[in-house]
Amino acid sequence: MREDGIDGVPRRAVVIGAGVVGLSTAWFLQEHGVEVTVLDRDDVAAGASWGNAGYLSPGFSIPLPEPSVLRYGLRSLFDRDAPLYVPTSVDPGLWSFLTGFALRCTPWAWQRSMRAFVPMNAECLDAFDSLTAGGVSAPTVPAPITAAFEKPEQVAELRHEFEQIRRCGQDVEVRELSTSDVDVPQLSSRIAAVLRVEGQRYVDPGEFTRSLAKSVVERGGKLRTGFRVREVLRGSGQVVVKSEQDERVSAEVVVLATGAWLSRLAKPLGVRTAVRAGRGYSFTVPTEQPVPGPIYLPAARVACTPYQGGLRVAGTMEFRSPDDPLDRNRIEAIVRSARPLLKGVGWNERRDEWVGGRPVTPDGLPLIGATKMPGAYVAGGHGMWGLTLGPLTGRLLAEQITTGKRPALLQPFDPLR
């Protein structure tokens, strides 16, 4: 008997969630010879895997709870124009979550969590290369990320962040450039300082996720959309997934990869760490000139990426239900903060306005691994870095599922912690 309570190597697995994390897990399970069925309540890339900024950025992949976030959050807590927004509605669960988050915004806690991210960041781009070499056709594009600042003194905070990352063991190549040496035509004359972060990539996230789903199906996997899961049960040596219509799908293994909705199904399986939706917004605008690569505006907390001939603009961390409707005021707040810093952008010709829930945990660490129910696993809680870390999460979890041994890189992300 393996340590997870399963007899032998599982032959069949059900993955709940057709985002990049769930589909990557399915793809790498197939590499081990496991038959997979992927279920999703809506469609492929229907959540955060579609509308995010598309950064594949190990240089920025860090735990969200940190002292600067707490200081910033307290200053802007109820400012509807601030990048971080918490509604004033009474939600004891949310306030309990935010209290736990705040208690972890200490230098010691952040450094401990960052050391767990370092080996993941070192390998995450290799996992993308495995997918593209294995038939996922959507490309990943190597490009530096240009961080632009309106005031030279604003550089200090990001430079300090990179220094802290290096102290935890991760090398990040950062160059400080003169604005005259930067060939990014979208930067306005108000930009006074620039940092360039080398060794990063970007991708069209929706295209990549759909290409990943296509590859899973072409390799023999099954994909069912519109399947709304009510509960996960154990019975007769199998894990049973029941839909709201009482339809049942069973296998030796089930993986929950439902993003911001993870806690509803994972809590009955012994996963006590809460996952809340840190909702992000994005939209696409035309540009007068081609965008050479990703642009980050740290003071505004806005990430911009070349996207389908224009510019995808993404920002905001809004703690509301993942199913709440889009708040157009949040879109307008992003526009107001980014407009002075960018030029040649058609702000009034926006399209693809989107909101989606990024799965955030109070300690900033993902939940990856086995639950208390034999054969049931979870993969989620990556916060803003589900795209960057999703394929590696899938590769490592597939290894754990098929061997019965938890990889060393996953030790800090135990869902039962």
XYZ file of C-alpha atoms in Angstrom, residues 13-19 22-23 26-27 36-40 44 216 221-225 227:
24
model
C -7.923 9.849 -13.194
C -10.541 12.580 -13.205
C -9.331 16.179 -13.155
C -11.881 18.804 -12.134
C -10.976 22.132 -13.704
C -9.955 22.930 -17.291
C -7.577 25.768 -16.528
C -5.800 21.133 -14.189
C -4.941 20.547 -17.845
C -3.918 15.822 -16.949
C -1.217 16.117 -19.623
C -7.670 11.086 -17.925
C -11.065 12.737 -17.985
C -11.195 16.506 -17.470
C -14.401 18.100 -16.182
C -15.239 21.785 -16.021
C -11.685 25.471 -21.169
C -4.831 16.307 -23.909
C -8.074 12.206 -22.914
C -11.741 13.044 -22.472
C -12.984 16.581 -21.897
C -16.460 17.421 -20.618
C -17.617 20.984 -20.143
C -20.253 19.542 -15.686
